[in-house]
PDB file of C-alpha atoms in Angstrom:
ATOM      1  CA  MET N   1     -26.429 -13.816  17.790  1.00 58.00           C
ATOM      2  CA  SER N   2     -26.630 -13.971  14.066  1.00 86.00           C
ATOM      3  CA  GLU N   3     -24.121 -14.946  11.367  1.00 89.00           C
ATOM      4  CA  LEU N   4     -24.101 -10.643   9.613  1.00 91.00           C
ATOM      5  CA  ILE N   5     -22.908  -9.527  13.318  1.00 93.00           C
ATOM      6  CA  MET N   6     -20.865 -12.741  13.839  1.00 94.00           C
ATOM      7  CA  LEU N   7     -19.559 -11.348  10.459  1.00 95.00           C
ATOM      8  CA  ILE N   8     -18.886  -8.083  11.566  1.00 95.00           C
ATOM      9  CA  LEU N   9     -17.287  -8.713  14.723  1.00 95.00           C
ATOM     10  CA  TYR N  10     -14.387 -11.244  12.808  1.00 95.00           C
ATOM     11  CA  CYS N  11     -13.955  -8.748  11.033  1.00 96.00           C
ATOM     12  CA  ALA N  12     -13.171  -5.935  13.374  1.00 95.00           C
ATOM     13  CA  LEU N  13     -10.916  -8.694  14.685  1.00 94.00           C
ATOM     14  CA  LEU N  14      -8.893  -8.265  11.403  1.00 93.00           C
ATOM     15  CA  GLY N  15      -9.182  -4.269  11.103  1.00 92.00           C
ATOM     16  CA  SER N  16      -7.411  -4.529  15.098  1.00 91.00           C
ATOM     17  CA  GLY N  17      -4.181  -6.202  13.549  1.00 86.00           C
ATOM     18  CA  VAL N  18      -4.671  -4.785   9.864  1.00 82.00           C
ATOM     19  CA  GLY N  19      -4.287  -1.672  11.080  1.00 82.00           C
ATOM     20  CA  PHE N  20      -1.761  -1.985  12.992  1.00 82.00           C
ATOM     21  CA  LEU N  21       0.663  -3.473  10.329  1.00 75.00           C
ATOM     22  CA  ALA N  22      -0.925  -0.540   8.023  1.00 71.00           C
ATOM     23  CA  GLY N  23       1.304   1.590  10.511  1.00 72.00           C
ATOM     24  CA  LEU N  24       4.228  -0.223  10.935  1.00 74.00           C
ATOM     25  CA  LEU N  25       5.157  -0.725   7.322  1.00 68.00           C
ATOM     26  CA  GLY N  26       2.438   1.258   5.552  1.00 59.00           C
ATOM     27  CA  ILE N  27       1.141  -1.951   4.156  1.00 63.00           C
ATOM     28  CA  GLY N  28      -2.325  -0.950   3.680  1.00 57.00           C
ATOM     29  CA  GLY N  29      -3.000  -4.014   5.771  1.00 68.00           C
ATOM     30  CA  GLY N  30      -4.552  -5.908   1.806  1.00 72.00           C
ATOM     31  CA  LEU N  31      -1.363  -8.838   2.379  1.00 71.00           C
ATOM     32  CA  VAL N  32      -3.924 -10.288   5.457  1.00 76.00           C
ATOM     33  CA  ILE N  33      -7.147  -8.715   4.942  1.00 84.00           C
ATOM     34  CA  VAL N  34      -6.748 -10.750   1.376  1.00 81.00           C
ATOM     35  CA  PRO N  35      -6.297 -14.315   2.520  1.00 80.00           C
ATOM     36  CA  VAL N  36      -7.930 -13.784   5.739  1.00 85.00           C
ATOM     37  CA  LEU N  37     -11.480 -12.517   4.646  1.00 91.00           C
ATOM     38  CA  SER N  38     -11.421 -14.845   1.976  1.00 87.00           C
ATOM     39  CA  ILE N  39     -12.401 -17.730   4.456  1.00 88.00           C
ATOM     40  CA  ILE N  40     -14.095 -15.119   6.136  1.00 94.00           C
ATOM     41  CA  LEU N  41     -15.885 -15.195   3.449  1.00 93.00           C
ATOM     42  CA  LEU N  42     -16.189 -19.125   3.117  1.00 91.00           C
ATOM     43  CA  HIS N  43     -17.311 -19.723   5.721  1.00 92.00           C
ATOM     44  CA  PHE N  44     -20.639 -17.462   5.912  1.00 93.00           C
ATOM     45  CA  GLU N  45     -21.601 -18.456   2.552  1.00 90.00           C
ATOM     46  CA  ILE N  46     -21.544 -14.884   1.594  1.00 91.00           C
ATOM     47  CA  LEU N  47     -21.157 -15.795  -2.269  1.00 88.00           C
ATOM     48  CA  PRO N  48     -19.726 -18.995  -3.813  1.00 85.00           C
ATOM     49  CA  ALA N  49     -16.541 -19.870  -3.665  1.00 80.00           C
ATOM     50  CA  GLU N  50     -14.862 -18.956  -7.190  1.00 76.00           C
ATOM     51  CA  GLN N  51     -15.856 -15.599  -6.658  1.00 82.00           C
ATOM     52  CA  VAL N  52     -14.378 -14.855  -2.528  1.00 85.00           C
ATOM     53  CA  VAL N  53     -11.168 -14.399  -3.974  1.00 82.00           C
ATOM     54  CA  ILE N  54     -12.082 -11.138  -6.069  1.00 85.00           C
ATOM     55  CA  ALA N  55     -15.092 -10.058  -3.230  1.00 90.00           C
ATOM     56  CA  ALA N  56     -11.921 -10.102  -0.882  1.00 89.00           C
ATOM     57  CA  ILE N  57      -9.514  -7.715  -3.068  1.00 86.00           C
ATOM     58  CA  ALA N  58     -12.260  -5.280  -3.318  1.00 90.00           C
ATOM     59  CA  THR N  59     -13.099  -5.665  -0.607  1.00 93.00           C
ATOM     60  CA  SER N  60     -10.033  -5.304   0.724  1.00 89.00           C
ATOM     61  CA  LEU N  61      -8.570  -2.004  -1.345  1.00 88.00           C
ATOM     62  CA  ALA N  62     -11.640   0.026   0.061  1.00 91.00           C
ATOM     63  CA  SER N  63     -10.475  -1.417   3.808  1.00 89.00           C
ATOM     64  CA  ILE N  64      -7.580   0.408   2.583  1.00 84.00           C
ATOM     65  CA  LEU N  65      -8.808   3.639   1.572  1.00 85.00           C
ATOM     66  CA  PHE N  66      -9.588   4.684   4.860  1.00 82.00           C
ATOM     67  CA  THR N  67      -6.552   2.610   6.481  1.00 77.00           C
ATOM     68  CA  SER N  68      -3.981   4.382   4.440  1.00 79.00           C
ATOM     69  CA  THR N  69      -5.381   7.268   5.517  1.00 83.00           C
ATOM     70  CA  SER N  70      -4.600   7.661   9.259  1.00 79.00           C
ATOM     71  CA  SER N  71      -2.006   5.883   9.158  1.00 77.00           C
ATOM     72  CA  ALA N  72      -0.344   8.791   6.305  1.00 84.00           C
ATOM     73  CA  ILE N  73      -1.545  10.980   8.805  1.00 87.00           C
ATOM     74  CA  ALA N  74      -0.558   9.504  11.695  1.00 82.00           C
ATOM     75  CA  HIS N  75       3.870   9.847   9.141  1.00 83.00           C
ATOM     76  CA  HIS N  76       2.687  13.148   7.727  1.00 87.00           C
ATOM     77  CA  LYS N  77       2.703  14.211  11.683  1.00 86.00           C
ATOM     78  CA  ASN N  78       5.992  12.384  12.657  1.00 84.00           C
ATOM     79  CA  GLY N  79       7.593  14.253   9.747  1.00 87.00           C
ATOM     80  CA  ASN N  80       7.977  11.151   7.296  1.00 85.00           C
ATOM     81  CA  VAL N  81       5.522  11.783   3.994  1.00 89.00           C
ATOM     82  CA  PRO N  82       8.425  12.843   2.068  1.00 88.00           C
ATOM     83  CA  TRP N  83       5.776  15.403  -0.147  1.00 87.00           C
ATOM     84  CA  THR N  84       8.597  16.936  -2.661  1.00 84.00           C
ATOM     85  CA  LEU N  85       8.066  13.133  -4.629  1.00 86.00           C
ATOM     86  CA  ALA N  86       4.960  11.757  -3.042  1.00 84.00           C
ATOM     87  CA  PRO N  87       2.673  13.406  -5.702  1.00 85.00           C
ATOM     88  CA  TRP N  88       5.501  12.026  -8.379  1.00 86.00           C
ATOM     89  CA  VAL N  89       4.242   8.339  -7.384  1.00 90.00           C
ATOM     90  CA  MET N  90       1.282   8.560  -6.407  1.00 90.00           C
ATOM     91  CA  THR N  91       0.334   9.920 -10.122  1.00 89.00           C
ATOM     92  CA  GLY N  92       2.087   6.812 -11.223  1.00 91.00           C
ATOM     93  CA  VAL N  93       0.211   4.386  -8.480  1.00 91.00           C
ATOM     94  CA  ALA N  94      -3.360   6.144  -9.598  1.00 89.00           C
ATOM     95  CA  LEU N  95      -3.630   5.185 -13.360  1.00 90.00           C
ATOM     96  CA  GLY N  96      -1.902   2.012 -13.026  1.00 90.00           C
ATOM     97  CA  ALA N  97      -4.638   1.205  -9.515  1.00 87.00           C
ATOM     98  CA  LEU N  98      -7.023   2.268 -11.981  1.00 84.00           C
ATOM     99  CA  ILE N  99      -6.258   0.341 -15.084  1.00 85.00           C
ATOM    100  CA  SER N 100      -6.343  -3.195 -12.300  1.00 81.00           C
ATOM    101  CA  GLY N 101      -9.190  -2.286 -11.633  1.00 71.00           C
ATOM    102  CA  PHE N 102     -11.206  -2.662 -14.750  1.00 74.00           C
ATOM    103  CA  ILE N 103      -9.317  -5.082 -15.930  1.00 74.00           C
ATOM    104  CA  ALA N 104      -9.569  -7.079 -12.839  1.00 67.00           C
ATOM    105  CA  ALA N 105     -11.922  -9.864 -13.592  1.00 64.00           C
ATOM    106  CA  LEU N 106     -10.621 -10.365 -16.920  1.00 71.00           C
ATOM    107  CA  LEU N 107      -6.640 -11.113 -16.060  1.00 66.00           C
ATOM    108  CA  PRO N 108      -5.878 -14.604 -15.232  1.00 65.00           C
ATOM    109  CA  GLU N 109      -4.872 -14.644 -11.292  1.00 61.00           C
ATOM    110  CA  GLN N 110      -2.519 -17.413 -10.777  1.00 70.00           C
ATOM    111  CA  VAL N 111      -0.270 -16.312 -13.423  1.00 67.00           C
ATOM    112  CA  VAL N 112      -0.771 -12.096 -11.221  1.00 59.00           C
ATOM    113  CA  ARG N 113      -0.343 -14.319  -7.588  1.00 62.00           C
ATOM    114  CA  LEU N 114       2.908 -16.438  -9.615  1.00 71.00           C
ATOM    115  CA  VAL N 115       4.430 -13.253 -10.807  1.00 67.00           C
ATOM    116  CA  PHE N 116       3.522 -11.471  -7.089  1.00 64.00           C
ATOM    117  CA  ALA N 117       4.733 -14.029  -5.581  1.00 72.00           C
ATOM    118  CA  VAL N 118       8.360 -14.094  -7.259  1.00 75.00           C
ATOM    119  CA  THR N 119       8.890 -10.728  -7.412  1.00 68.00           C
ATOM    120  CA  VAL N 120       8.072 -10.161  -3.175  1.00 66.00           C
ATOM    121  CA  VAL N 121      10.281 -12.744  -3.203  1.00 78.00           C
ATOM    122  CA  LEU N 122      13.457 -11.745  -4.497  1.00 74.00           C
ATOM    123  CA  ILE N 123      12.507  -8.299  -3.126  1.00 68.00           C
ATOM    124  CA  ALA N 124      12.878 -10.237   0.548  1.00 73.00           C
ATOM    125  CA  ILE N 125      16.015 -10.861  -0.014  1.00 78.00           C
ATOM    126  CA  LYS N 126      17.872  -8.068  -1.289  1.00 69.00           C
ATOM    127  CA  MET N 127      16.273  -6.576   1.435  1.00 65.00           C
ATOM    128  CA  PHE N 128      17.597  -9.060   4.153  1.00 73.00           C
ATOM    129  CA  VAL N 129      20.894  -8.879   1.884  1.00 73.00           C
ATOM    130  CA  SER N 130      20.775  -4.782   2.761  1.00 61.00           C
ATOM    131  CA  ASN N 131      20.589  -5.629   6.020  1.00 52.00           C
ATOM    132  CA  LYS N 132      24.329  -7.407   6.858  1.00 50.00           C
ATOM    133  CA  ARG N 133      25.699  -3.945   5.046  1.00 50.00           C
ATOM    134  CA  GLU N 134      24.626  -1.189   4.050  1.00 50.00           C
ATOM    135  CA  PRO N 135      25.485   0.274   0.300  1.00 49.00           C
ATOM    136  CA  SER N 136      28.418   2.137   0.589  1.00 52.00           C
ATOM    137  CA  VAL N 137      27.251   4.131  -2.862  1.00 63.00           C
ATOM    138  CA  GLU N 138      23.830   6.408  -3.104  1.00 74.00           C
ATOM    139  CA  ARG N 139      21.348   5.774  -6.319  1.00 80.00           C
ATOM    140  CA  ASP N 140      19.945   8.901  -7.392  1.00 81.00           C
ATOM    141  CA  MET N 141      16.404   8.865  -7.850  1.00 83.00           C
ATOM    142  CA  PRO N 142      14.854   7.948 -11.829  1.00 85.00           C
ATOM    143  CA  ASN N 143      13.414  10.640 -13.904  1.00 84.00           C
ATOM    144  CA  LYS N 144      10.063  11.403 -13.559  1.00 79.00           C
ATOM    145  CA  GLY N 145       8.959   9.775 -16.653  1.00 82.00           C
ATOM    146  CA  VAL N 146      11.071   6.774 -15.201  1.00 88.00           C
ATOM    147  CA  LEU N 147      10.094   6.967 -12.231  1.00 87.00           C
ATOM    148  CA  THR N 148       5.701   7.306 -13.388  1.00 85.00           C
ATOM    149  CA  ILE N 149       6.524   4.067 -15.340  1.00 89.00           C
ATOM    150  CA  MET N 150       7.625   2.562 -12.693  1.00 91.00           C
ATOM    151  CA  THR N 151       5.089   3.108 -10.215  1.00 90.00           C
ATOM    152  CA  THR N 152       2.155   2.733 -12.993  1.00 91.00           C
ATOM    153  CA  ILE N 153       2.944  -1.477 -13.266  1.00 89.00           C
ATOM    154  CA  THR N 154       4.020  -1.453  -8.407  1.00 87.00           C
ATOM    155  CA  GLY N 155       0.079   0.729  -8.409  1.00 87.00           C
ATOM    156  CA  GLY N 156      -1.253  -2.032 -11.072  1.00 86.00           C
ATOM    157  CA  LEU N 157      -0.430  -4.753  -9.533  1.00 80.00           C
ATOM    158  CA  SER N 158      -0.393  -3.326  -6.070  1.00 81.00           C
ATOM    159  CA  ALA N 159      -4.258  -2.933  -7.188  1.00 82.00           C
ATOM    160  CA  MET N 160      -4.934  -6.007  -8.932  1.00 77.00           C
ATOM    161  CA  ILE N 161      -4.691  -8.372  -5.129  1.00 74.00           C
ATOM    162  CA  GLY N 162      -6.077  -5.456  -3.279  1.00 76.00           C
ATOM    163  CA  ILE N 163      -2.929  -4.529  -1.053  1.00 75.00           C
ATOM    164  CA  GLY N 164      -2.105  -1.118  -0.332  1.00 72.00           C
ATOM    165  CA  GLY N 165       1.277  -1.128  -2.726  1.00 74.00           C
ATOM    166  CA  GLY N 166       4.073  -1.057   0.633  1.00 74.00           C
ATOM    167  CA  ALA N 167       4.901  -4.517  -0.323  1.00 73.00           C
ATOM    168  CA  LEU N 168       6.345  -3.418  -3.891  1.00 79.00           C
ATOM    169  CA  LEU N 169       6.502   0.729  -3.131  1.00 86.00           C
ATOM    170  CA  VAL N 170       9.378   0.698   0.145  1.00 83.00           C
ATOM    171  CA  PRO N 171      11.749  -1.414  -1.480  1.00 82.00           C
ATOM    172  CA  LEU N 172      12.128   0.317  -5.326  1.00 86.00           C
ATOM    173  CA  LEU N 173      12.244   3.656  -3.057  1.00 88.00           C
ATOM    174  CA  THR N 174      15.609   2.294  -1.097  1.00 85.00           C
ATOM    175  CA  PHE N 175      16.742   0.972  -3.254  1.00 84.00           C
ATOM    176  CA  PHE N 176      17.786   4.531  -5.462  1.00 87.00           C
ATOM    177  CA  SER N 177      18.293   5.921  -1.421  1.00 82.00           C
ATOM    178  CA  VAL N 178      15.339   6.670   0.224  1.00 87.00           C
ATOM    179  CA  ASP N 179      15.358   7.522   3.839  1.00 86.00           C
ATOM    180  CA  MET N 180      13.241   4.017   5.153  1.00 82.00           C
ATOM    181  CA  LYS N 181      11.136   5.767   7.427  1.00 83.00           C
ATOM    182  CA  LYS N 182       9.738   8.491   4.485  1.00 88.00           C
ATOM    183  CA  ALA N 183       9.540   5.028   2.509  1.00 87.00           C
ATOM    184  CA  ILE N 184       7.401   3.608   4.388  1.00 84.00           C
ATOM    185  CA  GLY N 185       5.313   7.120   5.218  1.00 86.00           C
ATOM    186  CA  CYS N 186       5.458   7.300   1.039  1.00 89.00           C
ATOM    187  CA  ALA N 187       3.327   4.566   0.459  1.00 86.00           C
ATOM    188  CA  SER N 188       1.070   4.399   2.984  1.00 83.00           C
ATOM    189  CA  ALA N 189       0.387   7.804   1.547  1.00 87.00           C
ATOM    190  CA  CYS N 190       0.064   6.332  -1.871  1.00 88.00           C
ATOM    191  CA  GLY N 191      -1.930   3.194  -0.122  1.00 85.00           C
ATOM    192  CA  ILE N 192      -4.697   6.441  -0.569  1.00 88.00           C
ATOM    193  CA  VAL N 193      -4.509   6.536  -3.523  1.00 89.00           C
ATOM    194  CA  ILE N 194      -3.756   3.211  -5.085  1.00 88.00           C
ATOM    195  CA  ALA N 195      -7.096   2.443  -2.609  1.00 87.00           C
ATOM    196  CA  LEU N 196      -9.921   4.895  -4.374  1.00 89.00           C
ATOM    197  CA  PHE N 197      -8.483   4.473  -7.881  1.00 88.00           C
ATOM    198  CA  GLY N 198      -8.528   0.814  -7.562  1.00 87.00           C
ATOM    199  CA  SER N 199     -11.994   1.148  -5.803  1.00 89.00           C
ATOM    200  CA  ILE N 200     -13.482   3.139  -8.824  1.00 89.00           C
ATOM    201  CA  GLY N 201     -12.379   0.149 -11.290  1.00 86.00           C
ATOM    202  CA  TYR N 202     -13.603  -2.640  -9.331  1.00 88.00           C
ATOM    203  CA  ILE N 203     -16.847  -0.818  -8.154  1.00 90.00           C
ATOM    204  CA  SER N 204     -17.587   0.273 -11.867  1.00 88.00           C
ATOM    205  CA  SER N 205     -16.853  -3.436 -12.605  1.00 83.00           C
ATOM    206  CA  GLY N 206     -18.454  -4.970 -10.432  1.00 84.00           C
ATOM    207  CA  SER N 207     -21.932  -3.185 -10.502  1.00 85.00           C
ATOM    208  CA  GLY N 208     -23.426  -6.381 -13.212  1.00 81.00           C
ATOM    209  CA  HIS N 209     -21.869  -8.910 -11.028  1.00 82.00           C
ATOM    210  CA  PHE N 210     -23.415  -8.229  -7.318  1.00 85.00           C
ATOM    211  CA  ALA N 211     -26.882  -6.128  -5.843  1.00 84.00           C
ATOM    212  CA  LEU N 212     -26.714  -3.477  -2.878  1.00 88.00           C
ATOM    213  CA  GLU N 213     -29.578  -4.633  -1.849  1.00 87.00           C
ATOM    214  CA  ASP N 214     -27.690  -8.207  -1.478  1.00 88.00           C
ATOM    215  CA  GLY N 215     -24.494  -5.824   0.602  1.00 92.00           C
ATOM    216  CA  PHE N 216     -22.156  -5.609  -1.761  1.00 95.00           C
ATOM    217  CA  ALA N 217     -21.480  -2.659  -4.178  1.00 94.00           C
ATOM    218  CA  GLY N 218     -19.704  -3.559  -6.864  1.00 91.00           C
ATOM    219  CA  PHE N 219     -17.615  -6.154  -6.204  1.00 91.00           C
ATOM    220  CA  VAL N 220     -17.407  -4.045  -2.216  1.00 94.00           C
ATOM    221  CA  TYR N 221     -18.401  -6.336   0.157  1.00 96.00           C
ATOM    222  CA  LEU N 222     -20.188  -3.214   3.124  1.00 96.00           C
ATOM    223  CA  PRO N 223     -20.717  -5.308   6.141  1.00 96.00           C
ATOM    224  CA  ALA N 224     -17.107  -7.135   5.913  1.00 96.00           C
ATOM    225  CA  LEU N 225     -15.791  -3.606   4.888  1.00 95.00           C
ATOM    226  CA  PHE N 226     -17.131  -1.628   7.716  1.00 95.00           C
ATOM    227  CA  GLY N 227     -15.663  -4.151   9.753  1.00 95.00           C
ATOM    228  CA  ILE N 228     -12.284  -3.431   8.959  1.00 93.00           C
ATOM    229  CA  ILE N 229     -12.447  -0.034   9.709  1.00 90.00           C
ATOM    230  CA  CYS N 230     -14.344   0.935  12.225  1.00 91.00           C
ATOM    231  CA  THR N 231     -11.340  -1.171  14.258  1.00 92.00           C
ATOM    232  CA  SER N 232      -8.254  -0.728  11.185  1.00 85.00           C
ATOM    233  CA  TRP N 233      -9.043   3.554  11.817  1.00 80.00           C
ATOM    234  CA  PHE N 234      -7.148   3.613  15.387  1.00 85.00           C
ATOM    235  CA  THR N 235      -4.139   1.252  15.019  1.00 86.00           C
ATOM    236  CA  ALA N 236      -2.916   2.953  11.609  1.00 77.00           C
ATOM    237  CA  PRO N 237      -1.294   5.244  14.408  1.00 81.00           C
ATOM    238  CA  LEU N 238      -0.036   3.587  16.675  1.00 83.00           C
ATOM    239  CA  GLY N 239       1.999   1.141  14.299  1.00 79.00           C
ATOM    240  CA  ALA N 240       3.150   4.597  12.548  1.00 74.00           C
ATOM    241  CA  LYS N 241       4.470   5.699  16.230  1.00 79.00           C
ATOM    242  CA  ALA N 242       6.168   1.924  16.659  1.00 79.00           C
ATOM    243  CA  THR N 243       8.314   2.686  13.043  1.00 68.00           C
ATOM    244  CA  HIS N 244       8.604   6.240  14.521  1.00 67.00           C
ATOM    245  CA  HIS N 245      10.170   5.016  17.458  1.00 75.00           C
ATOM    246  CA  LEU N 246      12.179   1.421  16.162  1.00 70.00           C
ATOM    247  CA  PRO N 247      15.175   0.748  14.486  1.00 73.00           C
ATOM    248  CA  VAL N 248      15.220   1.272  10.895  1.00 57.00           C
ATOM    249  CA  THR N 249      16.747  -2.126  10.800  1.00 67.00           C
ATOM    250  CA  LEU N 250      14.932  -4.294  12.709  1.00 73.00           C
ATOM    251  CA  VAL N 251      11.987  -2.116  10.741  1.00 69.00           C
ATOM    252  CA  LYS N 252      13.591  -4.052   7.311  1.00 67.00           C
ATOM    253  CA  LYS N 253      13.857  -7.191   8.039  1.00 76.00           C
ATOM    254  CA  ILE N 254      10.576  -6.994   9.504  1.00 74.00           C
ATOM    255  CA  PHE N 255       9.161  -6.564   6.262  1.00 71.00           C
ATOM    256  CA  ALA N 256      11.050  -8.301   4.017  1.00 76.00           C
ATOM    257  CA  ALA N 257       9.829 -11.257   6.447  1.00 80.00           C
ATOM    258  CA  LEU N 258       5.851 -10.928   5.958  1.00 73.00           C
ATOM    259  CA  LEU N 259       7.189 -10.418   2.105  1.00 70.00           C
ATOM    260  CA  LEU N 260       8.716 -14.121   1.539  1.00 80.00           C
ATOM    261  CA  VAL N 261       5.016 -15.268   3.926  1.00 77.00           C
ATOM    262  CA  THR N 262       3.047 -13.315   1.667  1.00 67.00           C
ATOM    263  CA  ALA N 263       4.619 -15.052  -1.311  1.00 72.00           C
ATOM    264  CA  VAL N 264       4.769 -18.427   0.452  1.00 76.00           C
ATOM    265  CA  LYS N 265       0.644 -17.961   0.719  1.00 68.00           C
ATOM    266  CA  MET N 266      -0.004 -16.724  -2.908  1.00 62.00           C
ATOM    267  CA  ILE N 267       1.266 -19.619  -4.439  1.00 69.00           C
ATOM    268  CA  MET N 268      -0.467 -22.223  -2.200  1.00 69.00           C
ATOM    269  CA  TYR N 269      -3.543 -20.387  -1.512  1.00 60.00           C
TER     270      TYR N 269
END
């Protein structure tokens, strides 16, 4: 069996788990894809070690375009996408993701990782604390201008490290008293926008580094992308269905635990 087929099979296995997590938690799967895909690319010696991370991030974003679409469709069918709110959130994350995709190769990667890791640790702690006692006061959603600024930052950070945005969007929306399941559904829909505009940036900025005949579209490695999406598309609805039936408190605990694991990986990577 050729190494290329083996790589695709590994990525298909990765995609099956990623799809379920995307549907369950609205994360788009990038939290898992980037570290695991980096290991796979290094193992098969697809490209130099110093270029593995950005290729994994770009490929992760491209796969999220498909995974989040499947997840968002499932959440929409379950009535978990708040379409009165989602367009405003999408506007901000689209702008942030597009900018981030173009400048990703120029930014200091270690600083971005550290900032993100600290951010998700604080978010996870907040979610663990809120599980013990739900807040008695409801917080109003900020005005559309402030919301756009907040989600632009969220979209930029998400695209910068190759995730669909749920890791930041869900805690942000639940902070403003959006129902947990609605927040996850909104994050799934916004993951499509982050992935689309972020991928445009990564493909454009990477077009001078890699060639299509070598399996790359900019920084996106196409064989790995194919392997991931051929399974994640089908497992995302299963995760979304699980979210619809799981207790909200349990979903919050799972999500917060995943954030803590991600933060540690980002620091140690």
